[in-house]
mmCIF file of C-alpha atoms in Angstrom:
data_model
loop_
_atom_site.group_PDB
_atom_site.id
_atom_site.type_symbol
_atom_site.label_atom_id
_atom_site.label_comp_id
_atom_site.label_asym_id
_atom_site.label_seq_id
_atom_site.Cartn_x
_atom_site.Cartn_y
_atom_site.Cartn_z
ATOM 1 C CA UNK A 1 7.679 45.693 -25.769
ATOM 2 C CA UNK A 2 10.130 43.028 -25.307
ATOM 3 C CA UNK A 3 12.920 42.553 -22.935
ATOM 4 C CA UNK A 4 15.541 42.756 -25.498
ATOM 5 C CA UNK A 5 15.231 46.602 -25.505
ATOM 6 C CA UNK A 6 17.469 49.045 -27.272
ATOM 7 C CA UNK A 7 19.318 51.964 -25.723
ATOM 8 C CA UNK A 8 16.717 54.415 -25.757
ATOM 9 C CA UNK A 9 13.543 52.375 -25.281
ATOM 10 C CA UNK A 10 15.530 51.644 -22.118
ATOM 11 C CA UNK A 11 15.873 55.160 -21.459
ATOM 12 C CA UNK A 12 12.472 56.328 -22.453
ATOM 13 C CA UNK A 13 11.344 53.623 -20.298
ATOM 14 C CA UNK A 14 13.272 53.963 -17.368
ATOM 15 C CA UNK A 15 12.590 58.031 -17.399
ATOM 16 C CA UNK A 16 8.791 57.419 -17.705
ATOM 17 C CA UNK A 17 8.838 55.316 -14.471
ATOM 18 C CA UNK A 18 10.860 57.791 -12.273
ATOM 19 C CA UNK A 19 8.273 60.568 -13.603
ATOM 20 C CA UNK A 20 5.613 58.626 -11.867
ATOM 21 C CA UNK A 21 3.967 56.405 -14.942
ATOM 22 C CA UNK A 22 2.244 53.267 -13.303
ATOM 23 C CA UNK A 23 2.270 51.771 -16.223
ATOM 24 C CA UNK A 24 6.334 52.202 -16.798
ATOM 25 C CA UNK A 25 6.328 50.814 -13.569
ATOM 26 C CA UNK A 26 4.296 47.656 -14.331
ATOM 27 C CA UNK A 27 6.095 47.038 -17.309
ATOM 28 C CA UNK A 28 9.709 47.060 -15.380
ATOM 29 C CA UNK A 29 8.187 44.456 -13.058
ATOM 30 C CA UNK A 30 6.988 42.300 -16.070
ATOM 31 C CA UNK A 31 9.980 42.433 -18.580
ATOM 32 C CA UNK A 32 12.537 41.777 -15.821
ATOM 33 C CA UNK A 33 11.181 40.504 -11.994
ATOM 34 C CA UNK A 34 11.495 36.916 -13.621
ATOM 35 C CA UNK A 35 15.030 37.199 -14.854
ATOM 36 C CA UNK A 36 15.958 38.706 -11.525
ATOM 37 C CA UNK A 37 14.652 36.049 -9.644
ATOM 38 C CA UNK A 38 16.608 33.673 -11.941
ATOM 39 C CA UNK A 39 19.630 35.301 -11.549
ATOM 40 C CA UNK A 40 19.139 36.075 -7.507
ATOM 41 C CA UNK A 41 18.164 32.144 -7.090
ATOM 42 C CA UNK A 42 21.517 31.024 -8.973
ATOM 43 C CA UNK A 43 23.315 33.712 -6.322
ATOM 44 C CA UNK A 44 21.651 32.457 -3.202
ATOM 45 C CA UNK A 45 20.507 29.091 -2.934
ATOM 46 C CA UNK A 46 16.923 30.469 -0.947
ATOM 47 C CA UNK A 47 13.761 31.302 -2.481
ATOM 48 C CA UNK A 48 12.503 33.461 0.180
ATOM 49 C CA UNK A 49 15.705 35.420 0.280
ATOM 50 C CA UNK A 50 15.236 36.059 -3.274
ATOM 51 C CA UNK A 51 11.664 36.742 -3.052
ATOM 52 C CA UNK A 52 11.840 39.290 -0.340
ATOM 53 C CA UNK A 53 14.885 40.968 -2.102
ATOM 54 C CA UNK A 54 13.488 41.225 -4.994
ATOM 55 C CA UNK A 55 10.593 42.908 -3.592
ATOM 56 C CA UNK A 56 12.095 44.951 -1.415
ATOM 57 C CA UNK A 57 14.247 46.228 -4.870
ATOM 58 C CA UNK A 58 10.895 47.169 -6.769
ATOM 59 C CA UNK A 59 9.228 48.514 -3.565
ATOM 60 C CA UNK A 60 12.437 50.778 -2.605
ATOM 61 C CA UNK A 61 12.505 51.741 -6.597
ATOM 62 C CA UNK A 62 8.868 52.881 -6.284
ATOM 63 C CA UNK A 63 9.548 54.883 -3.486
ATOM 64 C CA UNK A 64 12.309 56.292 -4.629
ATOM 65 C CA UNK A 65 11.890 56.844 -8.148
ATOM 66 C CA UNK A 66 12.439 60.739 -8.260
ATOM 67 C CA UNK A 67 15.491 60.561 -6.911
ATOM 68 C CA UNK A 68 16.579 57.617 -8.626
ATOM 69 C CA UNK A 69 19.767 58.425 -11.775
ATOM 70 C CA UNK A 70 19.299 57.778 -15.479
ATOM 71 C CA UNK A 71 20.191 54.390 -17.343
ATOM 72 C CA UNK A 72 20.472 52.910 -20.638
ATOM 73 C CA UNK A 73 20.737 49.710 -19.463
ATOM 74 C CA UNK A 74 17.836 48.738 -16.513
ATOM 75 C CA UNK A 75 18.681 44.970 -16.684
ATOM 76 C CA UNK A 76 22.458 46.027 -15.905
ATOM 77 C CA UNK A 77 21.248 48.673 -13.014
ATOM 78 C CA UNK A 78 18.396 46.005 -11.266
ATOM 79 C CA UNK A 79 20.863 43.170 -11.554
ATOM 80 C CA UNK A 80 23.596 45.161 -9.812
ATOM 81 C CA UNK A 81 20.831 46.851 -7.295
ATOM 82 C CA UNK A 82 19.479 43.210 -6.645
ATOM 83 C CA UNK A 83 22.559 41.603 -6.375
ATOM 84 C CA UNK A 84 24.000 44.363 -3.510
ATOM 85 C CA UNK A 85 21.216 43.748 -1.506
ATOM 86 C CA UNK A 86 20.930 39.865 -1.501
ATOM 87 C CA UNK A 87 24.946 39.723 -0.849
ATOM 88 C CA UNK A 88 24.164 42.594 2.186
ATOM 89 C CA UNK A 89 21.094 40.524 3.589
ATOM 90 C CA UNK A 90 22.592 37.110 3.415
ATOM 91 C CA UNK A 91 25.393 38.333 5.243
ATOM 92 C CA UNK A 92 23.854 40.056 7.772
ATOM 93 C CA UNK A 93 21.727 37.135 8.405
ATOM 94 C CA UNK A 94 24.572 34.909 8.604
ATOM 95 C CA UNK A 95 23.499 32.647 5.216
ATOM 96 C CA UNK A 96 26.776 34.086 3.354
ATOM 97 C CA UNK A 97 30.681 34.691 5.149
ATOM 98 C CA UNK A 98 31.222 37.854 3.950
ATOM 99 C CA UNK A 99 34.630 36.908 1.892
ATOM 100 C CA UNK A 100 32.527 33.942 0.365
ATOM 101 C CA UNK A 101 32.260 33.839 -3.325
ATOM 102 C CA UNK A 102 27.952 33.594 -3.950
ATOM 103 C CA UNK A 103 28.411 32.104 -7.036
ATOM 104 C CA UNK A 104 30.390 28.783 -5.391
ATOM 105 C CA UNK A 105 27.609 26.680 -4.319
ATOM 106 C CA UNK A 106 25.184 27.397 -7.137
ATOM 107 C CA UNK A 107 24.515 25.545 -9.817
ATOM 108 C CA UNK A 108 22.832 27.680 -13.003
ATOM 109 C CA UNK A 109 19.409 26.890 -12.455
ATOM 110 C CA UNK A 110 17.029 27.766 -15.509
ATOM 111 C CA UNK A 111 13.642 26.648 -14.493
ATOM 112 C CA UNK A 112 11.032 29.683 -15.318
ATOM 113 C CA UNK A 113 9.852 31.550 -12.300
ATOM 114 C CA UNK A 114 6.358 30.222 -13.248
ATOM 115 C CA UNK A 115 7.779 26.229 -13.060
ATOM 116 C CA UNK A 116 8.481 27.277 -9.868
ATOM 117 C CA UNK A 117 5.519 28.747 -8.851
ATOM 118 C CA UNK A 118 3.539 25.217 -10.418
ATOM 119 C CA UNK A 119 5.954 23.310 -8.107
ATOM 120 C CA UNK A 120 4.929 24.967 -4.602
ATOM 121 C CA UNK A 121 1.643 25.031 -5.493
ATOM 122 C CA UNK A 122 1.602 21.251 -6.385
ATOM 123 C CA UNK A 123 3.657 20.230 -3.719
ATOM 124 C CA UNK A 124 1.171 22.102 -1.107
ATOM 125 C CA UNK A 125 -1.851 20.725 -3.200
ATOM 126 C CA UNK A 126 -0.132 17.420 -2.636
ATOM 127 C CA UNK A 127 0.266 18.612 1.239
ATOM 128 C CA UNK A 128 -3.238 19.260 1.167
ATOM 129 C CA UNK A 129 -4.544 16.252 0.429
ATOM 130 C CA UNK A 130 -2.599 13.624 2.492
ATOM 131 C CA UNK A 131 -3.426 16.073 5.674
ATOM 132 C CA UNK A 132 -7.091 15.616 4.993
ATOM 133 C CA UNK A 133 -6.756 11.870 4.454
ATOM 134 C CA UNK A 134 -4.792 12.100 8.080
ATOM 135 C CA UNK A 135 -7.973 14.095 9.320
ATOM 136 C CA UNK A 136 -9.732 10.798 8.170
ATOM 137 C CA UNK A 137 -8.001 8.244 10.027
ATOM 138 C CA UNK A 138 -8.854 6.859 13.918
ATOM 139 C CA UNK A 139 -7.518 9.056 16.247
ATOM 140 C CA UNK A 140 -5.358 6.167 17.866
ATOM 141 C CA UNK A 141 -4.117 6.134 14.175
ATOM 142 C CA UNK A 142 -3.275 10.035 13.816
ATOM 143 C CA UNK A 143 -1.718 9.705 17.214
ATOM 144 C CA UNK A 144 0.517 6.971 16.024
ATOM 145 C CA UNK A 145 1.459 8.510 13.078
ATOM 146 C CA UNK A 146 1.954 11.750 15.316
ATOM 147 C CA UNK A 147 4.219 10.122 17.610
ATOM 148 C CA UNK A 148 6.419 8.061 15.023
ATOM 149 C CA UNK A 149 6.742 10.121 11.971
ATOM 150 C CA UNK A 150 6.240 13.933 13.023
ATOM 151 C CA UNK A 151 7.798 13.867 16.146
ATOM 152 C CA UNK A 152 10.401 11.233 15.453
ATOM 153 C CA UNK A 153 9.457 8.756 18.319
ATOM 154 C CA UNK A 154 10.836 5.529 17.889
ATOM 155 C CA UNK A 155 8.400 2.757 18.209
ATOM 156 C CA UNK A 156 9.194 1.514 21.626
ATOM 157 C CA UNK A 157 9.030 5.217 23.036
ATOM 158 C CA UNK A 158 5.588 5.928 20.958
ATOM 159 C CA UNK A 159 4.136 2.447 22.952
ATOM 160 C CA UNK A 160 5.486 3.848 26.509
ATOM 161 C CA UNK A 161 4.117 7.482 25.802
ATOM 162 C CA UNK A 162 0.833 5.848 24.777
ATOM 163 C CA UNK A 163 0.637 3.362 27.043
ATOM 164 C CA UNK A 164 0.241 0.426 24.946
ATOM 165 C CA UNK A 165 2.004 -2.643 23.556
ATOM 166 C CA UNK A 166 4.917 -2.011 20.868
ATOM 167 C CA UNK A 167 2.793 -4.432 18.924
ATOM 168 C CA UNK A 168 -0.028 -2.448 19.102
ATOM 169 C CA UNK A 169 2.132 0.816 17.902
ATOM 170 C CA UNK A 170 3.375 -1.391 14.889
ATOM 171 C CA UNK A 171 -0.036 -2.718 14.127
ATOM 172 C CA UNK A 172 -1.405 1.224 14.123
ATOM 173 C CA UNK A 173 1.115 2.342 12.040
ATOM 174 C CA UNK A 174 0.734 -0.509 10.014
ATOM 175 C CA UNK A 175 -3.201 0.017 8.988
ATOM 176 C CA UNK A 176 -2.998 3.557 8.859
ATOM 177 C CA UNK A 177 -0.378 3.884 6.373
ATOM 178 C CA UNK A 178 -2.238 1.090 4.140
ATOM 179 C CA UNK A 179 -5.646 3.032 5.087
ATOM 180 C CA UNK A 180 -4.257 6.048 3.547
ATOM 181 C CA UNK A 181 -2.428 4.988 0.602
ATOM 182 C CA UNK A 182 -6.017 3.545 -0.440
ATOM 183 C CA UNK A 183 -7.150 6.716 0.327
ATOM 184 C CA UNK A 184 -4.488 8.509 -2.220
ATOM 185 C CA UNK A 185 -5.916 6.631 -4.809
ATOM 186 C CA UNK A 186 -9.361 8.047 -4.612
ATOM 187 C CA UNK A 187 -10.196 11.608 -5.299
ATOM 188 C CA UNK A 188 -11.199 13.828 -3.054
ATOM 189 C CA UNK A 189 -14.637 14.876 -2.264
ATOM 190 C CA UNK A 190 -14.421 18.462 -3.039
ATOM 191 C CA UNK A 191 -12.198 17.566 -5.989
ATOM 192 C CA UNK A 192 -13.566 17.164 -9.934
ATOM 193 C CA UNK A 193 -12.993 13.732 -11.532
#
């Protein structure tokens, strides 16, 4: 079954999912959770909004299915239902004035839900490896590099908190940053070549 559903595979669909079918169910999530996401990411500007929206729509429809009215059109009810409650939270949480217009600060964004999903889990593959090649460093080094670039220290204050020469903080900072971009180059141990 494809999204592109007619009138009454929407209806047989939608009416086999509020009389309990898992598999209805399943197939609501698949044909349209991606779409939504789309469409909630292009309202509000933040993933885990949309993410915890969007779940929070499919877990309130699963509880609530019996109760829930007929439609001939689910992408038209989930994208109203969806939009409601991302417009309700992100006011509420103070992300959206409530006599803003959501669509003003977004751009259409088309990127598939799984190119997004590729990009996290690169960028926290990528996170991944420069904190073990941190882990690898002197500890003078990682406390440095501590001082400076995660806490924002400039260099004078980093020498004073470590009680050592500014020289000596530039020098660090110096060979551990050239330590580990040697050590981006090579793969990891527990990596395959």
């Amino acid at each position: 079954m494809n999204a592109r559903l007619s009138p009454s595979e929407h209806i047989a669909l939608w009416n086999s999912f509020r009389q309990g079918d898992p598999v209805a169910f399943a197939q609501l999530y698949d044909l349209f959770a991606a779409d939504l996401y789309r469409y909630g990411y292009n309202l509000i500007r933040n993933k885990q909004l949309v993410e915890d929206c969007l779940h929070e729509l499919f877990l309130h429809l699963h509880e609530n299915k019996a109760r829930l009215g007929g439609t001939d059109n689910i992408r038209f009810y989930l994208y109203r239902a969806l939009r409601r409650r991302l417009v309700d939270t992100a006011t509420r949480s103070g992300k959206l004035n409530s006599n803003e217009y959501v669509f003003d600060n977004a751009g259409l964004w088309i990127d598939s839900y799984e190119q997004v999903l590729i990009e996290e889990q690169v960028a926290e593959q990528q996170k991944l490896v420069v904190l073990y090649h941190l882990n690898q460093l002197p500890r003078r080094q990682k406390e440095v590099l501590y001082l400076v670039y995660m806490n924002e220290l400039t260099y004078q204050q980093t020498a004073e908190v470590m009680d050592v020469t500014i020289k000596t903080v530039y020098n660090s900072v110096n060979v551990a940053l050239q330590t580990l971009r040697a050590y981006l180059c090579e793969p990891l141990p527990f990596q395959k070549s």
